[in-house]
mmCIF file of C-alpha atoms in Angstrom:
data_model
loop_
_atom_site.group_PDB
_atom_site.id
_atom_site.type_symbol
_atom_site.label_atom_id
_atom_site.label_comp_id
_atom_site.label_asym_id
_atom_site.label_seq_id
_atom_site.Cartn_x
_atom_site.Cartn_y
_atom_site.Cartn_z
ATOM 1 C CA ARG A 1355 6.951 209.455 3.511
ATOM 2 C CA MET A 1356 10.572 209.140 2.509
ATOM 3 C CA PRO A 1357 12.831 211.702 4.309
ATOM 4 C CA SER A 1358 13.943 214.609 1.948
ATOM 5 C CA CYS A 1359 17.664 213.716 2.318
ATOM 6 C CA LEU A 1360 16.981 210.114 1.186
ATOM 7 C CA LEU A 1361 14.991 211.397 -1.791
ATOM 8 C CA LYS A 1362 17.862 213.680 -2.797
ATOM 9 C CA LEU A 1363 20.313 210.796 -2.349
ATOM 10 C CA THR A 1364 18.083 208.575 -4.749
ATOM 11 C CA ARG A 1365 18.013 211.177 -7.291
ATOM 12 C CA VAL A 1366 21.783 211.678 -7.278
ATOM 13 C CA VAL A 1367 22.294 207.976 -7.573
ATOM 14 C CA LEU A 1368 19.902 207.564 -10.446
ATOM 15 C CA SER A 1369 21.357 210.574 -12.281
ATOM 16 C CA HIS A 1370 24.992 208.993 -11.978
ATOM 17 C CA LYS A 1371 24.387 205.388 -12.611
ATOM 18 C CA PRO A 1372 28.081 204.491 -13.476
ATOM 19 C CA TRP A 1373 29.368 206.265 -10.347
ATOM 20 C CA ALA A 1374 26.724 204.612 -8.260
ATOM 21 C CA LEU A 1375 27.533 201.176 -9.656
ATOM 22 C CA PHE A 1376 31.225 201.818 -8.954
ATOM 23 C CA ILE A 1377 30.578 202.955 -5.378
ATOM 24 C CA LEU A 1378 28.313 199.876 -4.587
ATOM 25 C CA LEU A 1379 31.049 197.525 -6.134
ATOM 26 C CA PHE A 1380 33.613 199.241 -3.975
ATOM 27 C CA ILE A 1381 31.572 198.624 -0.929
ATOM 28 C CA PHE A 1382 30.999 195.055 -1.756
ATOM 29 C CA VAL A 1383 34.596 194.355 -2.599
ATOM 30 C CA SER A 1384 35.693 196.133 0.670
ATOM 31 C CA PHE A 1385 33.191 193.947 2.721
ATOM 32 C CA ALA A 1386 34.385 190.756 1.120
ATOM 33 C CA TYR A 1387 38.157 191.742 1.725
ATOM 34 C CA VAL A 1388 37.471 192.422 5.400
ATOM 35 C CA LYS A 1389 35.521 189.222 5.729
ATOM 36 C CA LEU A 1390 38.226 187.249 4.137
ATOM 37 C CA TYR A 1391 40.941 188.932 6.297
ATOM 38 C CA TRP A 1392 39.122 188.011 9.520
ATOM 39 C CA ASP A 1393 38.619 184.478 8.346
ATOM 40 C CA ILE A 1394 42.319 184.111 7.516
ATOM 41 C CA TRP A 1395 43.709 185.582 10.694
ATOM 42 C CA GLU A 1396 41.214 184.171 13.070
ATOM 43 C CA ASP A 1397 43.033 181.822 15.392
ATOM 44 C CA PRO A 1398 42.017 178.339 14.062
ATOM 45 C CA LYS A 1399 42.209 176.898 17.539
ATOM 46 C CA SER A 1400 39.294 179.035 18.594
ATOM 47 C CA ARG A 1401 37.086 177.649 15.788
ATOM 48 C CA GLY A 1402 34.474 174.991 16.118
ATOM 49 C CA HIS A 1403 34.656 172.635 19.111
ATOM 50 C CA PRO A 1404 38.311 171.613 19.509
ATOM 51 C CA TYR A 1405 38.648 171.773 23.277
ATOM 52 C CA GLY A 1406 35.283 170.445 24.638
ATOM 53 C CA LEU A 1407 33.558 173.562 25.602
ATOM 54 C CA SER A 1408 31.523 171.978 28.412
ATOM 55 C CA ALA A 1409 34.696 170.470 30.023
ATOM 56 C CA GLU A 1410 35.161 171.202 33.691
ATOM 57 C CA ILE A 1411 38.507 171.115 35.313
ATOM 58 C CA SER A 1412 39.042 170.347 38.976
ATOM 59 C CA CYS A 1413 41.789 172.497 40.593
ATOM 60 C CA ALA A 1414 45.020 170.599 40.199
ATOM 61 C CA HIS A 1415 47.307 170.193 43.238
ATOM 62 C CA ASP A 1416 49.973 172.219 41.429
ATOM 63 C CA VAL A 1417 47.716 175.336 41.336
ATOM 64 C CA PRO A 1418 48.440 177.747 44.219
ATOM 65 C CA SER A 1419 45.775 178.173 46.718
ATOM 66 C CA SER A 1420 44.741 181.515 48.332
ATOM 67 C CA LEU A 1421 46.661 180.441 51.448
ATOM 68 C CA ASP A 1422 49.804 179.899 49.402
ATOM 69 C CA ILE A 1423 49.617 183.325 47.840
ATOM 70 C CA ALA A 1424 48.727 184.977 51.095
ATOM 71 C CA GLY A 1425 51.926 183.618 52.540
ATOM 72 C CA GLY A 1426 53.973 184.633 49.545
ATOM 73 C CA PRO A 1427 55.403 187.988 48.645
ATOM 74 C CA SER A 1428 53.581 191.190 49.592
ATOM 75 C CA PRO A 1429 51.147 192.440 46.835
ATOM 76 C CA SER A 1430 53.044 194.196 43.965
ATOM 77 C CA PRO A 1431 51.654 197.577 42.669
ATOM 78 C CA GLY A 1432 49.750 197.431 39.468
ATOM 79 C CA ASN A 1433 47.691 194.927 37.429
ATOM 80 C CA VAL A 1434 48.754 192.565 34.724
ATOM 81 C CA PHE A 1435 46.311 192.974 31.807
ATOM 82 C CA PHE A 1436 45.420 190.708 29.043
ATOM 83 C CA VAL A 1437 42.923 191.852 26.312
ATOM 84 C CA GLU A 1438 40.728 189.882 23.813
ATOM 85 C CA THR A 1439 39.199 192.367 21.386
ATOM 86 C CA SER A 1440 37.401 189.847 19.243
ATOM 87 C CA GLU A 1441 34.205 188.081 20.220
ATOM 88 C CA GLN A 1442 36.008 184.814 20.880
ATOM 89 C CA THR A 1443 35.187 183.096 24.217
ATOM 90 C CA THR A 1444 37.101 179.835 23.470
ATOM 91 C CA PRO A 1445 40.609 180.363 24.728
ATOM 92 C CA SER A 1446 43.408 178.418 23.125
ATOM 93 C CA TYR A 1447 46.055 176.407 24.995
ATOM 94 C CA LEU A 1448 48.549 179.442 24.378
ATOM 95 C CA PHE A 1449 45.977 181.909 25.766
ATOM 96 C CA SER A 1450 45.552 179.718 28.864
ATOM 97 C CA CYS A 1451 49.351 179.440 29.281
ATOM 98 C CA SER A 1452 49.952 183.123 28.917
ATOM 99 C CA VAL A 1453 47.505 183.845 31.771
ATOM 100 C CA GLU A 1454 48.646 180.899 33.963
ATOM 101 C CA SER A 1455 52.288 181.845 33.628
ATOM 102 C CA ALA A 1456 51.618 185.395 34.477
ATOM 103 C CA ALA A 1457 49.554 184.329 37.492
ATOM 104 C CA ARG A 1458 52.315 182.222 38.856
ATOM 105 C CA THR A 1459 55.001 184.699 38.472
ATOM 106 C CA HIS A 1460 52.939 187.510 39.855
ATOM 107 C CA PRO A 1461 51.200 186.058 42.905
ATOM 108 C CA GLY A 1462 50.704 189.316 44.593
ATOM 109 C CA SER A 1463 49.114 191.141 41.621
ATOM 110 C CA ARG A 1464 45.789 191.008 39.996
ATOM 111 C CA VAL A 1465 45.891 189.410 36.596
ATOM 112 C CA VAL A 1466 42.964 190.830 34.721
ATOM 113 C CA VAL A 1467 41.683 189.164 31.527
ATOM 114 C CA LEU A 1468 39.412 191.542 29.519
ATOM 115 C CA MET A 1469 37.319 189.887 26.927
ATOM 116 C CA LYS A 1470 34.871 191.758 24.507
ATOM 117 C CA GLY A 1471 32.928 188.481 23.967
ATOM 118 C CA LEU A 1472 31.669 188.363 27.535
ATOM 119 C CA ALA A 1473 28.222 189.780 28.231
ATOM 120 C CA LYS A 1474 28.382 192.705 30.560
ATOM 121 C CA GLY A 1475 26.589 192.104 33.928
ATOM 122 C CA ASN A 1476 26.714 188.357 33.443
ATOM 123 C CA THR A 1477 28.277 186.748 36.561
ATOM 124 C CA SER A 1478 28.977 183.373 35.056
ATOM 125 C CA LEU A 1479 31.633 182.467 32.502
ATOM 126 C CA PRO A 1480 31.117 180.294 29.407
ATOM 127 C CA LYS A 1481 31.666 176.581 29.969
ATOM 128 C CA HIS A 1482 35.150 175.927 28.657
ATOM 129 C CA TRP A 1483 37.979 174.178 30.175
ATOM 130 C CA ALA A 1484 40.309 177.212 30.112
ATOM 131 C CA PHE A 1485 38.018 179.286 32.263
ATOM 132 C CA SER A 1486 37.698 176.479 34.693
ATOM 133 C CA LEU A 1487 41.448 176.065 34.804
ATOM 134 C CA LEU A 1488 42.146 179.739 35.220
ATOM 135 C CA SER A 1489 39.575 180.234 37.831
ATOM 136 C CA CYS A 1490 41.676 178.114 40.072
ATOM 137 C CA PHE A 1491 44.055 180.930 40.485
ATOM 138 C CA PRO A 1492 42.830 183.415 43.214
ATOM 139 C CA ASN A 1493 44.646 186.278 41.586
ATOM 140 C CA VAL A 1494 42.946 185.883 38.073
ATOM 141 C CA GLU A 1495 39.921 187.862 37.155
ATOM 142 C CA ILE A 1496 38.086 187.459 33.807
ATOM 143 C CA GLN A 1497 35.943 190.407 33.086
ATOM 144 C CA PRO A 1498 33.921 191.867 30.071
ATOM 145 C CA LEU A 1499 35.817 194.581 28.028
ATOM 146 C CA ASP A 1500 33.694 197.642 27.844
ATOM 147 C CA LEU A 1501 35.357 199.699 25.112
ATOM 148 C CA THR A 1502 33.190 202.803 25.272
ATOM 149 C CA GLU A 1503 34.112 203.023 29.050
ATOM 150 C CA LEU A 1504 37.859 202.302 28.450
ATOM 151 C CA PHE A 1505 38.129 204.991 25.845
ATOM 152 C CA SER A 1506 36.167 207.671 27.661
ATOM 153 C CA GLY A 1507 38.186 210.552 28.800
ATOM 154 C CA THR A 1508 40.963 209.783 26.225
ATOM 155 C CA PRO A 1509 41.745 211.121 22.695
ATOM 156 C CA LEU A 1510 40.714 207.662 21.458
ATOM 157 C CA LYS A 1511 37.006 208.113 22.129
ATOM 158 C CA ARG A 1512 36.138 210.026 19.043
ATOM 159 C CA TRP A 1513 38.334 207.676 16.996
ATOM 160 C CA TYR A 1514 36.345 204.587 18.292
ATOM 161 C CA LEU A 1515 32.906 206.068 17.810
ATOM 162 C CA TRP A 1516 33.469 206.860 14.164
ATOM 163 C CA PRO A 1517 30.722 204.725 12.479
ATOM 164 C CA LEU A 1518 32.693 203.393 9.530
ATOM 165 C CA ARG A 1519 35.681 202.333 11.646
ATOM 166 C CA HIS A 1520 34.633 198.527 11.372
ATOM 167 C CA TRP A 1521 35.148 198.620 7.736
ATOM 168 C CA GLU A 1522 38.872 198.975 7.858
ATOM 169 C CA PRO A 1523 40.878 195.874 6.948
ATOM 170 C CA TYR A 1524 42.973 195.738 10.072
ATOM 171 C CA PHE A 1525 40.415 196.886 12.562
ATOM 172 C CA LEU A 1526 40.845 194.111 15.297
ATOM 173 C CA PRO A 1527 44.611 194.569 15.592
ATOM 174 C CA VAL A 1528 44.243 198.385 15.596
ATOM 175 C CA LEU A 1529 41.700 198.123 18.235
ATOM 176 C CA SER A 1530 43.910 196.069 20.354
ATOM 177 C CA ASP A 1531 46.689 198.668 19.843
ATOM 178 C CA ALA A 1532 44.335 201.292 20.984
ATOM 179 C CA CYS A 1533 43.149 199.218 24.109
ATOM 180 C CA ARG A 1534 46.695 198.666 25.397
ATOM 181 C CA ILE A 1535 47.798 202.347 25.328
ATOM 182 C CA ALA A 1536 44.577 203.360 26.995
ATOM 183 C CA LEU A 1537 44.926 200.762 29.674
ATOM 184 C CA MET A 1538 48.379 201.827 30.374
ATOM 185 C CA TRP A 1539 47.557 205.533 30.580
ATOM 186 C CA LYS A 1540 44.280 205.174 32.735
ATOM 187 C CA PHE A 1541 45.371 202.364 35.051
ATOM 188 C CA GLY A 1542 49.117 201.637 34.613
ATOM 189 C CA GLY A 1543 50.553 198.273 35.447
ATOM 190 C CA ILE A 1544 51.698 195.604 32.774
ATOM 191 C CA TYR A 1545 50.089 194.674 29.544
ATOM 192 C CA LEU A 1546 50.849 191.463 27.766
ATOM 193 C CA ASP A 1547 49.556 189.906 24.418
ATOM 194 C CA THR A 1548 47.891 186.468 24.903
ATOM 195 C CA ASP A 1549 50.885 184.770 23.078
ATOM 196 C CA PHE A 1550 53.485 185.353 25.756
ATOM 197 C CA ILE A 1551 54.835 182.801 28.135
ATOM 198 C CA VAL A 1552 56.086 184.558 31.307
ATOM 199 C CA LEU A 1553 59.170 183.313 32.960
ATOM 200 C CA LYS A 1554 59.901 185.910 35.696
ATOM 201 C CA ASN A 1555 58.149 188.664 37.611
ATOM 202 C CA LEU A 1556 57.961 191.632 35.453
ATOM 203 C CA GLN A 1557 57.146 194.164 38.210
ATOM 204 C CA ASN A 1558 60.624 195.758 38.307
ATOM 205 C CA LEU A 1559 60.363 196.801 34.642
ATOM 206 C CA THR A 1560 58.769 200.148 35.158
ATOM 207 C CA ASN A 1561 57.913 202.502 32.207
ATOM 208 C CA ALA A 1562 59.464 200.076 29.817
ATOM 209 C CA LEU A 1563 58.809 198.456 26.402
ATOM 210 C CA GLY A 1564 60.856 196.005 24.328
ATOM 211 C CA ILE A 1565 62.646 196.142 21.080
ATOM 212 C CA GLN A 1566 61.651 193.283 18.778
ATOM 213 C CA GLY A 1567 64.681 193.751 16.468
ATOM 214 C CA ASP A 1568 65.439 195.697 13.483
ATOM 215 C CA GLU A 1569 65.330 198.945 15.471
ATOM 216 C CA VAL A 1570 61.563 198.540 16.016
ATOM 217 C CA LEU A 1571 59.727 198.691 19.389
ATOM 218 C CA ASN A 1572 56.822 196.289 19.943
ATOM 219 C CA GLY A 1573 53.799 196.834 22.091
ATOM 220 C CA ALA A 1574 53.118 193.149 23.017
ATOM 221 C CA PHE A 1575 54.652 194.060 26.328
ATOM 222 C CA LEU A 1576 54.187 197.305 28.106
ATOM 223 C CA SER A 1577 54.788 198.339 31.605
ATOM 224 C CA PHE A 1578 53.971 201.951 32.713
ATOM 225 C CA LYS A 1579 52.766 203.939 35.657
ATOM 226 C CA PRO A 1580 49.225 205.492 35.192
ATOM 227 C CA LYS A 1581 48.863 208.781 33.549
ATOM 228 C CA HIS A 1582 52.436 208.643 32.170
ATOM 229 C CA GLU A 1583 53.295 211.348 29.623
ATOM 230 C CA PHE A 1584 54.739 208.811 27.094
ATOM 231 C CA MET A 1585 51.359 206.918 26.974
ATOM 232 C CA GLU A 1586 49.668 210.221 26.551
ATOM 233 C CA LEU A 1587 51.824 211.195 23.662
ATOM 234 C CA CYS A 1588 51.091 207.619 22.108
ATOM 235 C CA MET A 1589 47.359 208.316 22.347
ATOM 236 C CA GLN A 1590 47.750 211.683 20.694
ATOM 237 C CA ASP A 1591 49.922 210.270 17.832
ATOM 238 C CA PHE A 1592 47.428 207.416 17.461
ATOM 239 C CA VAL A 1593 44.790 210.031 16.455
ATOM 240 C CA GLN A 1594 46.781 212.538 14.661
ATOM 241 C CA ASN A 1595 48.846 210.273 12.421
ATOM 242 C CA TYR A 1596 46.051 207.624 12.150
ATOM 243 C CA ASN A 1597 46.159 205.190 9.127
ATOM 244 C CA GLY A 1598 44.268 201.974 9.666
ATOM 245 C CA TRP A 1599 45.055 200.759 6.158
ATOM 246 C CA VAL A 1600 48.737 199.974 6.884
ATOM 247 C CA TRP A 1601 49.693 197.027 9.052
ATOM 248 C CA GLY A 1602 51.615 198.027 12.256
ATOM 249 C CA HIS A 1603 51.194 201.837 11.703
ATOM 250 C CA GLN A 1604 49.182 202.165 14.914
ATOM 251 C CA GLY A 1605 51.301 199.510 16.834
ATOM 252 C CA PRO A 1606 55.038 199.002 16.532
ATOM 253 C CA GLU A 1607 55.498 201.850 14.042
ATOM 254 C CA LEU A 1608 53.598 204.232 16.450
ATOM 255 C CA LEU A 1609 55.636 203.200 19.611
ATOM 256 C CA THR A 1610 58.931 203.683 17.412
ATOM 257 C CA ARG A 1611 57.844 207.139 16.287
ATOM 258 C CA VAL A 1612 56.972 208.331 19.711
ATOM 259 C CA PHE A 1613 60.116 207.030 21.366
ATOM 260 C CA LYS A 1614 62.382 208.508 18.719
ATOM 261 C CA LYS A 1615 60.664 211.905 19.373
ATOM 262 C CA TRP A 1616 60.775 211.303 23.108
ATOM 263 C CA CYS A 1617 64.523 210.701 23.060
ATOM 264 C CA SER A 1618 65.349 212.874 19.925
ATOM 265 C CA LEU A 1619 66.812 209.690 18.207
ATOM 266 C CA GLY A 1620 67.387 208.706 14.753
ATOM 267 C CA THR A 1621 67.584 204.971 15.425
ATOM 268 C CA ILE A 1622 66.292 202.807 18.230
ATOM 269 C CA LYS A 1623 68.709 201.256 20.522
ATOM 270 C CA SER A 1624 68.663 199.537 24.106
ATOM 271 C CA MET A 1625 68.578 202.423 26.428
ATOM 272 C CA SER A 1626 66.790 204.473 29.175
ATOM 273 C CA CYS A 1627 65.740 208.060 28.018
ATOM 274 C CA LYS A 1628 63.719 210.444 30.212
ATOM 275 C CA GLY A 1629 62.496 207.684 32.498
ATOM 276 C CA VAL A 1630 61.383 205.408 29.655
ATOM 277 C CA SER A 1631 63.481 202.238 28.919
ATOM 278 C CA ALA A 1632 63.680 200.440 25.645
ATOM 279 C CA LEU A 1633 64.668 196.938 26.684
ATOM 280 C CA ALA A 1634 67.044 194.725 24.575
ATOM 281 C CA PRO A 1635 65.359 192.080 22.477
ATOM 282 C CA GLU A 1636 66.496 189.188 24.786
ATOM 283 C CA ALA A 1637 64.326 190.630 27.619
ATOM 284 C CA VAL A 1638 60.955 189.778 26.125
ATOM 285 C CA TYR A 1639 61.571 188.954 22.481
ATOM 286 C CA PRO A 1640 64.405 186.387 22.714
ATOM 287 C CA ILE A 1641 63.175 184.571 19.561
ATOM 288 C CA PRO A 1642 63.013 187.117 16.618
ATOM 289 C CA TRP A 1643 59.837 186.787 14.614
ATOM 290 C CA GLN A 1644 61.812 185.755 11.567
ATOM 291 C CA ASP A 1645 63.167 182.822 13.568
ATOM 292 C CA TRP A 1646 59.789 181.667 15.159
ATOM 293 C CA LYS A 1647 60.386 178.073 13.811
ATOM 294 C CA LYS A 1648 63.017 177.760 16.584
ATOM 295 C CA LEU A 1649 60.175 177.410 18.902
ATOM 296 C CA TYR A 1650 59.376 174.112 17.650
ATOM 297 C CA GLU A 1651 62.987 172.650 17.481
ATOM 298 C CA ALA A 1652 64.418 170.542 20.166
ATOM 299 C CA VAL A 1653 66.903 172.021 22.641
ATOM 300 C CA SER A 1654 68.811 170.762 25.541
ATOM 301 C CA ALA A 1655 68.339 171.810 29.097
ATOM 302 C CA LEU A 1656 71.677 173.677 28.957
ATOM 303 C CA GLU A 1657 70.783 175.466 25.650
ATOM 304 C CA LEU A 1658 67.418 176.287 27.150
ATOM 305 C CA HIS A 1659 69.102 177.790 30.347
ATOM 306 C CA LYS A 1660 71.524 179.892 28.214
ATOM 307 C CA LEU A 1661 68.715 181.053 25.842
ATOM 308 C CA LEU A 1662 66.543 182.370 28.664
ATOM 309 C CA LYS A 1663 69.152 183.604 31.072
ATOM 310 C CA ASN A 1664 68.345 187.234 30.649
ATOM 311 C CA THR A 1665 64.724 186.737 29.542
ATOM 312 C CA TYR A 1666 61.639 187.753 31.445
ATOM 313 C CA ALA A 1667 59.041 186.380 28.947
ATOM 314 C CA VAL A 1668 58.914 184.738 25.597
ATOM 315 C CA HIS A 1669 56.713 186.020 22.780
ATOM 316 C CA ILE A 1670 55.422 183.114 20.597
ATOM 317 C CA TRP A 1671 54.399 185.065 17.523
ATOM 318 C CA ASN A 1672 51.065 183.323 17.167
ATOM 319 C CA LYS A 1673 50.191 184.914 14.023
ATOM 320 C CA LEU A 1674 52.875 182.986 12.310
ATOM 321 C CA SER A 1675 53.093 179.888 14.422
ATOM 322 C CA HIS A 1676 49.514 179.078 15.126
ATOM 323 C CA GLY A 1677 49.149 176.413 12.361
ATOM 324 C CA THR A 1678 52.346 174.414 13.326
ATOM 325 C CA LYS A 1679 51.972 171.073 15.069
ATOM 326 C CA LEU A 1680 53.578 170.764 18.458
ATOM 327 C CA GLU A 1681 54.426 167.399 19.842
ATOM 328 C CA ILE A 1682 53.525 166.866 23.460
ATOM 329 C CA PRO A 1683 55.562 165.850 25.296
ATOM 330 C CA SER A 1684 58.740 166.545 23.505
ATOM 331 C CA GLN A 1685 62.110 168.453 23.776
ATOM 332 C CA ALA A 1686 60.753 171.347 21.560
ATOM 333 C CA LEU A 1687 61.628 174.640 23.025
ATOM 334 C CA LEU A 1688 57.882 175.582 23.192
ATOM 335 C CA ALA A 1689 56.856 172.288 24.681
ATOM 336 C CA GLN A 1690 59.592 172.777 27.443
ATOM 337 C CA LEU A 1691 58.142 176.338 28.121
ATOM 338 C CA TYR A 1692 54.697 174.990 28.511
ATOM 339 C CA SER A 1693 56.004 172.245 30.878
ATOM 340 C CA GLN A 1694 57.856 174.479 33.183
ATOM 341 C CA PHE A 1695 55.777 177.698 33.240
ATOM 342 C CA CYS A 1696 52.136 176.694 32.762
ATOM 343 C CA PRO A 1697 52.106 173.092 34.144
ATOM 344 C CA ALA A 1698 48.353 173.002 34.568
ATOM 345 C CA THR A 1699 47.729 173.983 30.933
ATOM 346 C CA TYR A 1700 50.417 171.503 29.992
ATOM 347 C CA ALA A 1701 48.686 168.727 31.800
ATOM 348 C CA LYS A 1702 45.494 169.620 29.890
ATOM 349 C CA MET A 1703 47.369 169.546 26.547
ATOM 350 C CA LYS A 1704 48.787 166.033 27.356
ATOM 351 C CA GLN A 1705 45.403 164.679 28.466
ATOM 352 C CA ASP A 1706 43.886 165.944 25.102
#
């Protein structure tokens, strides 16, 4: 027998055929839009079979051993986190470089890569050259991302469990925005997007985030102590002022809103306020997103040194740059960054 609620719904639909047709058409168009959005913004480097998924890499001589790390600096407080919220398990060259550069510059810290596409409880990683390469670093840990567990005990739990959430057009970027503030509040440490190349140790940048330009804060880099009030306010704002249909509303705009309230400011500037620092753009966003093509232009060693003198990490703006051809080897800024700060990934790029 058909449940009574379903019978009522059927009668309503049949008695309002024009409205029913409109609703069905709206649902179909929304689904098609979301599917098209994901297809457009999916990293093309992760599609198909571009890197040889079964490739195994022997640990190169330039990868530090456990003994090298044990003899290095004393362990730093806090982890370095990377998050992949899609189902992708085929890391790109840039993904590999991001993790490698963080592992090299933070030898005393755990570099934790959380990936939603990894099966929980499975002890073996998929066969892919990037996993083989990154497994050579004793401080890198690649783990499944359990979103229900991550959001438990936070204001984000009810938001995540809402059944229609996946229909929103920017769901994956918004999910990533939620993950980073939950990680920082629960565990503290450093969060980095997987399109950063890390040049220096970031551990002395505590309770900090960066200005990307145009008086806007960006959450691609975050560094906070656990249970910090600023991150708690970010989670509260995420839920209270939620709008998943506007690009950036839950990310840069959220952080900017909260920082302005935190400091009672009208405009964002490089400063420290009530224990939270807004870093100048050159710290982690030395190349503005509008000038991302500079990453592919040749620079001299002197120009490179001057450009990166006060820089801890370089954001590559992968959403804009991912389709651009990079000559390897070359004097392009990005090629030189790969060569110096993730040499094992660079060697694989040259080989391919």
